[in-house]
Short mmCIF file of C-alpha atoms in Angstrom, two decimals:
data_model
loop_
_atom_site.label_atom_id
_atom_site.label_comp_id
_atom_site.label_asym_id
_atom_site.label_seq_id
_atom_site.Cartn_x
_atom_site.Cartn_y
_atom_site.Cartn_z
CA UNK A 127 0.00 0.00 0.00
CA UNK A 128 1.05 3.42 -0.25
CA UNK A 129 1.36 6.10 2.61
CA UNK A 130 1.37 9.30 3.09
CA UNK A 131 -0.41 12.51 2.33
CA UNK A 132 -2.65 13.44 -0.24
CA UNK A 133 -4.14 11.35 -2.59
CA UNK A 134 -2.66 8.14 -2.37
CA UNK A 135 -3.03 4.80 -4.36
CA UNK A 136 -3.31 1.85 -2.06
CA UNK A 137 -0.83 -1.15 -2.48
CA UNK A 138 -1.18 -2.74 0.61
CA UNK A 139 -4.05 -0.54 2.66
CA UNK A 140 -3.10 -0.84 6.11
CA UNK A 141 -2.49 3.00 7.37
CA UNK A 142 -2.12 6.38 5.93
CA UNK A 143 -0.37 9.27 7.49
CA UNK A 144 -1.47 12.51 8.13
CA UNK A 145 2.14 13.91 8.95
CA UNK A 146 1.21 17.27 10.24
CA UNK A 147 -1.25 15.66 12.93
CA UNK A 148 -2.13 12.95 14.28
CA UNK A 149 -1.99 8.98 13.46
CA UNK A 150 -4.96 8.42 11.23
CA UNK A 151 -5.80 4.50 10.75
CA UNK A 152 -7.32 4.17 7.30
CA UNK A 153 -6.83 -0.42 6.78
CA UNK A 154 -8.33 -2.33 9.03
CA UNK A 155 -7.92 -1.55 12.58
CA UNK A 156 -4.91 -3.46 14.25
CA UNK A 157 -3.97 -4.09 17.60
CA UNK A 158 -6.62 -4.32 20.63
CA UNK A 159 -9.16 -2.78 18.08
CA UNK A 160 -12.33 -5.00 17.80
CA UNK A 161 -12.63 -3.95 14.28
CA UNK A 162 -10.17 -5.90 12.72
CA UNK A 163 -11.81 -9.01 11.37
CA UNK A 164 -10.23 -12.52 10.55
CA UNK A 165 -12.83 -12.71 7.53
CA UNK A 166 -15.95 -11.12 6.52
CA UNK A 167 -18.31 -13.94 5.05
CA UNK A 168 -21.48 -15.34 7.04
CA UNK A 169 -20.92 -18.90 7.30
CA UNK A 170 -24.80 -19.30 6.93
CA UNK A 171 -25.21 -18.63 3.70
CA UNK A 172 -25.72 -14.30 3.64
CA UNK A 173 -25.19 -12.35 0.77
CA UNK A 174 -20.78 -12.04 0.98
CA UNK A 175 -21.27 -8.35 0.04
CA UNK A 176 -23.66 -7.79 2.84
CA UNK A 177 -19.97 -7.50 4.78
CA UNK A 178 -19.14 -4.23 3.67
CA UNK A 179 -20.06 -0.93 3.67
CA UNK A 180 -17.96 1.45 1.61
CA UNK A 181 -18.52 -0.56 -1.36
CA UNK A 182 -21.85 -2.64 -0.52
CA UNK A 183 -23.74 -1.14 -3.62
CA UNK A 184 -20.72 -1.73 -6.08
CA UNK A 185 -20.29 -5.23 -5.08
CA UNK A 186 -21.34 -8.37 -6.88
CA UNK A 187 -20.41 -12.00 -6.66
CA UNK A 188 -19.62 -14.56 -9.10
CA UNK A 189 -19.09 -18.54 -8.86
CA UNK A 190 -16.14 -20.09 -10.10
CA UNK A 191 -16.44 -24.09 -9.74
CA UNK A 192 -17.13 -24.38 -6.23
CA UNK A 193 -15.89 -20.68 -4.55
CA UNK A 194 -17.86 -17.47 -4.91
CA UNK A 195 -15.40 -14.35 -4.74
CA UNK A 196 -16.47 -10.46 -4.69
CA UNK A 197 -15.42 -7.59 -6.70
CA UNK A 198 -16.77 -3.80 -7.71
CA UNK A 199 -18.11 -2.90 -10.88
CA UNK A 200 -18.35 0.81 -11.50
CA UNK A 201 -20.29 1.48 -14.69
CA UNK A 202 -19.70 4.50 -16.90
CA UNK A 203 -23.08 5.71 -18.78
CA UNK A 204 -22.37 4.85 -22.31
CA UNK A 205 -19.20 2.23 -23.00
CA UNK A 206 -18.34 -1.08 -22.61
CA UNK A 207 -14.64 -0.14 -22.28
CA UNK A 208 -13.72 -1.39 -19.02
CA UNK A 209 -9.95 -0.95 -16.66
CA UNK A 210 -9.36 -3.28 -13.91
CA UNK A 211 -7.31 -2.00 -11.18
CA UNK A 212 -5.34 -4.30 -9.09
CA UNK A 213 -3.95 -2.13 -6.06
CA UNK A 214 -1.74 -4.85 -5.01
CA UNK A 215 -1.09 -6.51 -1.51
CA UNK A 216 -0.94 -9.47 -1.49
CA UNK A 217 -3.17 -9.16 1.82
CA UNK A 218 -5.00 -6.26 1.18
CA UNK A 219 -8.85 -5.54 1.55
CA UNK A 220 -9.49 -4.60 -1.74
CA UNK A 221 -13.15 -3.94 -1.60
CA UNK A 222 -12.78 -2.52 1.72
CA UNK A 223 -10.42 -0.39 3.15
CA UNK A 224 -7.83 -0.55 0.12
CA UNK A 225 -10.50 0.36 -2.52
CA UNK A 226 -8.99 3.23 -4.73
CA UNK A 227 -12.13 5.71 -4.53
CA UNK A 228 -10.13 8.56 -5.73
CA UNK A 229 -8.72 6.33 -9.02
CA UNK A 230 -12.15 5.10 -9.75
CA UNK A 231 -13.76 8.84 -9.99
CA UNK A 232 -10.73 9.72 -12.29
CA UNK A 233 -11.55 7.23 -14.76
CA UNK A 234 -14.57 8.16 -14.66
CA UNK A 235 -15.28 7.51 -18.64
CA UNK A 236 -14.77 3.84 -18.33
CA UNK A 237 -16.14 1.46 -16.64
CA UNK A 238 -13.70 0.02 -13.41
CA UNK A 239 -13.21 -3.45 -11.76
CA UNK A 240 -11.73 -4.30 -8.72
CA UNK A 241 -11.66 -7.46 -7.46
CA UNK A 242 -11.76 -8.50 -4.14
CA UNK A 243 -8.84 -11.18 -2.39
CA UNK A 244 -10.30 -14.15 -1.19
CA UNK A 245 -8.95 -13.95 2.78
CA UNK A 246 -11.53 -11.65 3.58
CA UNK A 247 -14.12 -14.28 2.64
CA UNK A 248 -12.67 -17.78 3.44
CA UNK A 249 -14.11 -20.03 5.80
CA UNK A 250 -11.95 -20.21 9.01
CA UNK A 251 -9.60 -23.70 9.30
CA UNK A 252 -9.50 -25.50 12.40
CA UNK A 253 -6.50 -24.66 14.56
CA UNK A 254 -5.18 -21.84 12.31
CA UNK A 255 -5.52 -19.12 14.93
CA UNK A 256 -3.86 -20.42 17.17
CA UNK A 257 -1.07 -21.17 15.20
CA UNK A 258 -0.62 -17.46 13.98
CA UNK A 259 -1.05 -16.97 17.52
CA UNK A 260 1.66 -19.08 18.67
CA UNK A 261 3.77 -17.86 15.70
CA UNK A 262 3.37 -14.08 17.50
CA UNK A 263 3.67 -14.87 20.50
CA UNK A 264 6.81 -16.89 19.39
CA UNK A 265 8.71 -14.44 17.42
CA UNK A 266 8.13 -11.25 19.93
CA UNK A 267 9.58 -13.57 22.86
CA UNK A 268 12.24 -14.16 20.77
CA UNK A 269 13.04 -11.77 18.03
CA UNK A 270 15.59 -10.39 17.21
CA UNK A 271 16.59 -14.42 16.92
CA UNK A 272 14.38 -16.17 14.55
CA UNK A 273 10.83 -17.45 15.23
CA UNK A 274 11.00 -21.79 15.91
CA UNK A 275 10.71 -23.34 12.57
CA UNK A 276 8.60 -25.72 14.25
CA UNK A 277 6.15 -22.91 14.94
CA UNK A 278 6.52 -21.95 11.25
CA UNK A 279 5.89 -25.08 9.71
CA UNK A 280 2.66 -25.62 11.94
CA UNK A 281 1.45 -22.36 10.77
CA UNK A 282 1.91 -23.71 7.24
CA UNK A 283 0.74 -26.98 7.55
CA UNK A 284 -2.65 -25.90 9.88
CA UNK A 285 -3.58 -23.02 7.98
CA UNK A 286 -3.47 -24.49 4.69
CA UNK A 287 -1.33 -22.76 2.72
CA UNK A 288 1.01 -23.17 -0.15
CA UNK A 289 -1.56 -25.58 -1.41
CA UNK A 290 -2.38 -24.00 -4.86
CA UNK A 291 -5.92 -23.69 -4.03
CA UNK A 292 -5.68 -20.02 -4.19
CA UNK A 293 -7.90 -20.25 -0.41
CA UNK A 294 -6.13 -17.14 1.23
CA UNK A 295 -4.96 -15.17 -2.40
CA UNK A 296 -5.32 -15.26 -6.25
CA UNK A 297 -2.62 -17.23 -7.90
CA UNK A 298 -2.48 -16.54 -11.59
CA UNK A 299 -4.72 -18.76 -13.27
CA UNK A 300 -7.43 -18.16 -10.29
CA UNK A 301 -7.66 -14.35 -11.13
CA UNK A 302 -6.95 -14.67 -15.16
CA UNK A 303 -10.38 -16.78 -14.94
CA UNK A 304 -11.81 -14.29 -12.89
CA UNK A 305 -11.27 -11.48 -15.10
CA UNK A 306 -12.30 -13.53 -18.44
CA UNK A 307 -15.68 -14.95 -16.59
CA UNK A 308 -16.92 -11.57 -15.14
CA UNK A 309 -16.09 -9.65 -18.31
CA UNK A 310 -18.22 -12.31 -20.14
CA UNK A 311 -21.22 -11.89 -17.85
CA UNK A 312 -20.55 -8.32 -17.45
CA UNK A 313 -20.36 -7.62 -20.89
CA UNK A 314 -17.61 -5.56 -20.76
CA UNK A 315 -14.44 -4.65 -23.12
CA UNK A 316 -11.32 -4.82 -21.31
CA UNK A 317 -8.98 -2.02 -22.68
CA UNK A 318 -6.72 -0.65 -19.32
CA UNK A 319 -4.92 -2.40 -16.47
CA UNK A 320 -3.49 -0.54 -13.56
CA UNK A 321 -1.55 -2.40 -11.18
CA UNK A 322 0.14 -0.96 -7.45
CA UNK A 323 3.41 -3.01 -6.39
CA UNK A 324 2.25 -6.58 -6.35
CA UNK A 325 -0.81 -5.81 -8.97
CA UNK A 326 2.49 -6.79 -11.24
CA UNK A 327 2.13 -10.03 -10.57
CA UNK A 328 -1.57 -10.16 -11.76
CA UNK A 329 -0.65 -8.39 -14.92
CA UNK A 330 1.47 -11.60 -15.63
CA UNK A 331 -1.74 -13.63 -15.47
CA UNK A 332 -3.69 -10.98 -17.73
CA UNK A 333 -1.36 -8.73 -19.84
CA UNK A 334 -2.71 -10.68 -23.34
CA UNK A 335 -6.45 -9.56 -22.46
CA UNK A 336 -5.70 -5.53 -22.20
CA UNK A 337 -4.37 -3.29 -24.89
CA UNK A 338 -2.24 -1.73 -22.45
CA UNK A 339 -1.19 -1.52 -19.04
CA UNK A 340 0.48 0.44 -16.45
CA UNK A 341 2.80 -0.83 -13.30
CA UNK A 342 3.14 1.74 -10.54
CA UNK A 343 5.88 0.38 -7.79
CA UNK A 344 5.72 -3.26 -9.67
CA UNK A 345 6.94 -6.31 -7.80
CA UNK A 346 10.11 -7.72 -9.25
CA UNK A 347 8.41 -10.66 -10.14
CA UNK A 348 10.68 -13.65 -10.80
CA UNK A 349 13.76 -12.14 -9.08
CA UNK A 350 15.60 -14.29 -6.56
CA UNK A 351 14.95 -14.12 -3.00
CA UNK A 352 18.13 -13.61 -2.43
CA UNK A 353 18.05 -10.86 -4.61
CA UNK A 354 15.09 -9.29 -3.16
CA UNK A 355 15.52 -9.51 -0.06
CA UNK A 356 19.04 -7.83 -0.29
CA UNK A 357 17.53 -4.81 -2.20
CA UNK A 358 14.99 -4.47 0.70
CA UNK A 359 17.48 -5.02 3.38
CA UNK A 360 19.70 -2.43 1.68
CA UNK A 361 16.72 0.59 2.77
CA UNK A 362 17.57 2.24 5.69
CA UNK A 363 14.66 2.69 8.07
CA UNK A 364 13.86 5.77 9.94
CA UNK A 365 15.33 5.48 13.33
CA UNK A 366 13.29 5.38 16.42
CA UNK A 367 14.51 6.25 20.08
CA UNK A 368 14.72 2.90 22.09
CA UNK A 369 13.59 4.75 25.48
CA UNK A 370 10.01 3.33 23.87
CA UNK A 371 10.91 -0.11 25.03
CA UNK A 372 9.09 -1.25 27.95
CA UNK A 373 6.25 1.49 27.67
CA UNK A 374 2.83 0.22 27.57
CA UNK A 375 1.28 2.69 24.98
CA UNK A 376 -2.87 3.61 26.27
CA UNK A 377 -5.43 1.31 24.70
CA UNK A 378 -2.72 -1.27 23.70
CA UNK A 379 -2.43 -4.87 25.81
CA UNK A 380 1.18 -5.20 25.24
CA UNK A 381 4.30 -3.03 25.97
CA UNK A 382 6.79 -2.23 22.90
CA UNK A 383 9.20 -4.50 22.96
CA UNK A 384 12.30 -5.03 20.16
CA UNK A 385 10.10 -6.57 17.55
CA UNK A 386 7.64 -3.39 17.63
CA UNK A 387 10.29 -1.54 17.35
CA UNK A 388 11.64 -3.14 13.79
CA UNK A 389 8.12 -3.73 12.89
CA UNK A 390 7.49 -0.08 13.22
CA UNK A 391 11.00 0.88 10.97
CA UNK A 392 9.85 -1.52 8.52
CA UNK A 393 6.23 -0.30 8.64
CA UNK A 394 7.24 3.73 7.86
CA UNK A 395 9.39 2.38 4.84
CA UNK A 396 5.93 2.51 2.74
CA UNK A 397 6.09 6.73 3.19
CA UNK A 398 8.41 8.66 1.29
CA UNK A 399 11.73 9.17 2.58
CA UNK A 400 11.51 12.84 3.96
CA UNK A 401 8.34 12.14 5.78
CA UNK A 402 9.58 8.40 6.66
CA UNK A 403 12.34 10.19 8.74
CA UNK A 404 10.32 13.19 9.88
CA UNK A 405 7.34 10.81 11.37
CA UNK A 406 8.37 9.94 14.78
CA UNK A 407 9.43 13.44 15.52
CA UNK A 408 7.43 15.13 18.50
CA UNK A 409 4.48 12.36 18.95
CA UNK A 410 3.71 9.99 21.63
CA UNK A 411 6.31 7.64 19.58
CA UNK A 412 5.37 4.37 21.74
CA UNK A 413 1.41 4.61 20.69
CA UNK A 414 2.81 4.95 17.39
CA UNK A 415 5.12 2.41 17.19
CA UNK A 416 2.47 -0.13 19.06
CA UNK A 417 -0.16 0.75 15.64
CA UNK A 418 2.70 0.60 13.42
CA UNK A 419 3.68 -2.81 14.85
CA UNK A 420 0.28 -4.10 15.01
CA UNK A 421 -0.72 -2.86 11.35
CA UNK A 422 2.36 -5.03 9.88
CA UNK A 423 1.85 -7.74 11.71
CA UNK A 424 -1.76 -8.13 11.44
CA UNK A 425 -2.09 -8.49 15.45
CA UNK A 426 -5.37 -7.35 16.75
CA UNK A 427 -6.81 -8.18 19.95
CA UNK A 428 -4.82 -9.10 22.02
CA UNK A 429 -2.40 -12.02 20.16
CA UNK A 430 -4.76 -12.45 17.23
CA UNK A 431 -3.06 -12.06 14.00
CA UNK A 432 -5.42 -11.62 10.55
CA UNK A 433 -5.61 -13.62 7.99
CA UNK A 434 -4.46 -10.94 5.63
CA UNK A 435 -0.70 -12.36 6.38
CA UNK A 436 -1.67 -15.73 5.02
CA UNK A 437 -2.18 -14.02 1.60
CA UNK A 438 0.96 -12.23 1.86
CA UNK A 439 2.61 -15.54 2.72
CA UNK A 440 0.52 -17.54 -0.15
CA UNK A 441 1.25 -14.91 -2.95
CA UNK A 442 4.76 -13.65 -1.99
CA UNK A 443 6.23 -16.89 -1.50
CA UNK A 444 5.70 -18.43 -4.63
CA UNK A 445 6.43 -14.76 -6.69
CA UNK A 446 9.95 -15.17 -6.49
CA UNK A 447 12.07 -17.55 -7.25
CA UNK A 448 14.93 -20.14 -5.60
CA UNK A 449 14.29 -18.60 -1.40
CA UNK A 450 17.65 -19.54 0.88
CA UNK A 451 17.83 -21.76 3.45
CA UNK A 452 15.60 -20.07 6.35
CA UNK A 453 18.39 -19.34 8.44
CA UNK A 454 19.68 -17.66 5.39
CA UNK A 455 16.44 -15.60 5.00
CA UNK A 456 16.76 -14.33 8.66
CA UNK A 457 20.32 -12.46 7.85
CA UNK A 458 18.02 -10.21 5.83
CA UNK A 459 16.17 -8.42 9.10
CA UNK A 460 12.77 -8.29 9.79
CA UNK A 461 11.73 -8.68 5.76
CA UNK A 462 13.83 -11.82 5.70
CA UNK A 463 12.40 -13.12 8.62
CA UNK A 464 8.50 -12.23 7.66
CA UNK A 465 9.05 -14.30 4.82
CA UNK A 466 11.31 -17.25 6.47
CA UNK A 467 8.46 -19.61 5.86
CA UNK A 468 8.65 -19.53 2.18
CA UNK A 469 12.15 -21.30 2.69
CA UNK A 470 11.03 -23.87 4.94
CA UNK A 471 7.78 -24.01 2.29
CA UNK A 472 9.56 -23.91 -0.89
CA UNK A 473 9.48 -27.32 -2.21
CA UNK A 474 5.37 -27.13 -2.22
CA UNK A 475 5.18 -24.06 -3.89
CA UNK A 476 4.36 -22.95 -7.71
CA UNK A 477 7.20 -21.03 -8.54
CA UNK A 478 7.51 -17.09 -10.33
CA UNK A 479 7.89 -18.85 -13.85
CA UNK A 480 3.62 -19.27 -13.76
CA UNK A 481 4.10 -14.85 -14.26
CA UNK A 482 5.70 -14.37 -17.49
CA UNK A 483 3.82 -11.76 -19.21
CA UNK A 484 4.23 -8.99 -22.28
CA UNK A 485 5.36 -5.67 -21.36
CA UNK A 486 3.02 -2.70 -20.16
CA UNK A 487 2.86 0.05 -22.09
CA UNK A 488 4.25 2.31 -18.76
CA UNK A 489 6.23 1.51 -15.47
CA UNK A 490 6.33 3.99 -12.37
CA UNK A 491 8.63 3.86 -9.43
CA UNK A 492 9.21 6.54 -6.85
CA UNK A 493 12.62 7.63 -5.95
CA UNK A 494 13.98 6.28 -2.65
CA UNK A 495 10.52 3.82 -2.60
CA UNK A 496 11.12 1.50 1.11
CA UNK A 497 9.27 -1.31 -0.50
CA UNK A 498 10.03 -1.91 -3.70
CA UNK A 499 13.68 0.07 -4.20
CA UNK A 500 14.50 1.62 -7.31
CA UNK A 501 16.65 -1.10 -8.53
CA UNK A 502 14.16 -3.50 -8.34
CA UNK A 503 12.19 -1.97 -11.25
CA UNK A 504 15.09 -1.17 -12.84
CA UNK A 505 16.06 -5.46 -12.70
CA UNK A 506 11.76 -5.62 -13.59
CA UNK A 507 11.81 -2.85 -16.67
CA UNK A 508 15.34 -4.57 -18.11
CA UNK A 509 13.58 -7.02 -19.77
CA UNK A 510 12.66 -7.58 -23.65
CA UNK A 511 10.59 -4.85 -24.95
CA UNK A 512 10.08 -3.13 -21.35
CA UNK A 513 9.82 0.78 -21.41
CA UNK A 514 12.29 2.62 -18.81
CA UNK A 515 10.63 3.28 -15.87
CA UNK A 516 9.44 6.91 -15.18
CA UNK A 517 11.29 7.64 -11.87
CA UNK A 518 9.20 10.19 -9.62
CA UNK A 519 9.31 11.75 -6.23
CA UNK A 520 6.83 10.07 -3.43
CA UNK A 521 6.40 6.79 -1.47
CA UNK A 522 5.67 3.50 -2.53
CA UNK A 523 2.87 3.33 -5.35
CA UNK A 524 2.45 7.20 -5.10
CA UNK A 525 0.04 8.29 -7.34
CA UNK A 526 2.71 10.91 -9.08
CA UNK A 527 3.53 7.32 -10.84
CA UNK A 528 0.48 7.10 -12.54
CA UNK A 529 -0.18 10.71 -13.06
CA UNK A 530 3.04 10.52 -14.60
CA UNK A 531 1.95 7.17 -16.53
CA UNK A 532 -1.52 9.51 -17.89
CA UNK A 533 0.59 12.50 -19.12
CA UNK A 534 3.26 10.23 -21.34
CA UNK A 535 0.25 8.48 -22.40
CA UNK A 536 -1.69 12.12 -23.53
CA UNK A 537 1.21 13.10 -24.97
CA UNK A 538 1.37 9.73 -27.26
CA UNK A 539 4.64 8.65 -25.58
#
């Protein structure tokens, strides 16, 4: 997701900032917030769109085999032309707190799908919770050594993932059908695609069915781990005071303790770097770095963690390609360690070569981007046919990028 002030493009909607005040929580509410939700599906059989509420009367369902998923259709009056817009995540809430309100009005003169990630629908799995619960509970007693692997693989094993079933995200052939089934029923003419950071990945799956796309922040897709997780280790994080340790922030069940603290760093990297370095200045810095913890995490509650990390985990994994041994992955920080459990995972999961896709017609990146660094799209935009990337100022997926994107196209670049 992007952060930061504005208007902002979601990539992975967990919080925006308003830097001149105070913290304002626009994802899903982490920490010891009852409004963060595990899923948001009736298991009795209610209408899956009865769930939400910013985009109840744009939602619609459709059946593929078995599975009924969600997504948004906003109609323009007079065309069948039709842009999807993926705004990335894996592990976002697509139809909920991610949806990209401000994008949607813009494009006003076609009609615009989004479609919703299956976690915030799926039916819960016996004895997952309490392995993500264990797997908190584990890492922030232990961290900064690694979480058990033992505690990793149960998480894997329990909650199902890596299974190709597409329960917790949508793998490539799960969201190419999607698109081709609801444009059929829809009757709609797909012309655009705009993807935010990991929407790359589902341009892979689509990029013959548009006439053009554009990639704001795109995720290296098919890079190495090793690779990646080098480029993201090489960011530097703002730095926050460690006289936060030990302070139980108001309103929060659990005092900051070394983990929040890196969770927080890691967290701000999503904001451009001025304001990244800027944020922690003159607040109450623990309260911050408790809801900055809490929002990466997905802890809410008190050691509940959502199952918004099992689609990061489910997509991520298998997006790039040959991960490390998992004491390997842990030299890499906190990113290597969040994603540890593809290398103990690996050998049961598709791999990045299922994303091969043409070129878009226009690539974005913002300078000094936390998430997906500079380099990264440079490594994405080197391939065959690939147009340079358009390098602007901002945060990860900043909407400069596809303002930027608009005027090149205008100007028949």
């Amino acid at each position: 997701m992007s952060r930061g002030t504005g208007r902002i493009w979601p990539a992975r909607a967990l919080i925006a900032f308003a830097l001149a005040g105070s913290l304002v929580l626009t994802g899903c509410q982490g920490g010891d917030s009852s409004g963060r939700s595990r899923a948001g599906t009736d298991a009795h059989g209610a209408d899956p769109c009865d769930a939400l509420t910013r985009t109840r009367s744009l939602c619609r369902t459709i059946t593929l085999g078995d599975r009924t998923f969600r997504y948004a259709l906003t109609r323009a009056t007079t065309t069948r032309k039709t842009a999807v817009v993926d705004v990335g995540g894996p592990g976002v809430a697509p139809l909920g707190s991610a949806y990209p309100r401000d994008l949607v009005r813009d494009l006003g003169a076609v009609n615009v799908l989004v479609i919703d990630e299956p976690w915030t629908t799926a039916a819960p799995v016996a004895g997952c919770d309490s392995a993500l619960t264990q797997w908190y509970a584990d890492l922030r007693l232990r961290w900064p050594q690694p979480a058990d692997d033992a505690t990793l693989r149960t998480v894997a094993r329990t909650c199902r993932l890596f299974e190709g079933d597409d329960r917790w995200t949508l793998g490539p052939h799960t969201y190419r059908a999607l698109v081709r089934a609801i444009a059929a029923r829809e009757h709609l003419d797909l012309t655009e695609f705009y993807g935010f950071s990991f929407g790359s990945v589902r341009w892979g799956a689509t990029a013959d069915m548009f006439k053009g796309g554009v990639l704001v922040s795109p995720f290296p897709t098919g890079m190495t781990a090793a690779r990646y997780l080098a480029l993201r280790a090489g960011v530097r994080p703002p730095a926050i005071d460690p006289d936060v340790l030990g302070i139980r922030p108001l309103g929060r069940s659990l005092d900051v303790v070394p983990l929040d603290v890196d969770a927080a760093r890691l967290e701000a990297l999503y904001l451009a770097p001025g304001a990244r370095d800027r944020m922690f200045a003159g607040r109450d810095r623990a309260t911050l770095v408790g809801r900055l913890s809490d929002q990466l995490l997905g802890r809410y509650g008190t050691d509940s963690v959502s199952h918004a990390l099992l689609a990061y985990w489910d997509g991520t994994c298998g997006a790039v390609d040959s991960w490390p041994a998992a004491g390997v992955s842990h030299r890499y920080g906190l990113p290597g360690e969040l994603l540890r459990i593809c290398s103990l995972q690996q050998d049961t999961m598709p791999m990045a070569g299922s994303y091969a896709s043409r070129p878009p017609t226009c690539v974005a990146v913002a300078r000094g981007d936390g998430i997906v660094p500079e380099r990264a799209t440079t490594w994405l935009t080197s391939r065959p046919g690939w147009p340079a990337p358009i390098v602007v100022a901002g945060g990860h997926a900043t909407s400069a990028g596809l303002t930027a994107c608009r005027a090149r196209s205008r100007a028949g670049g």
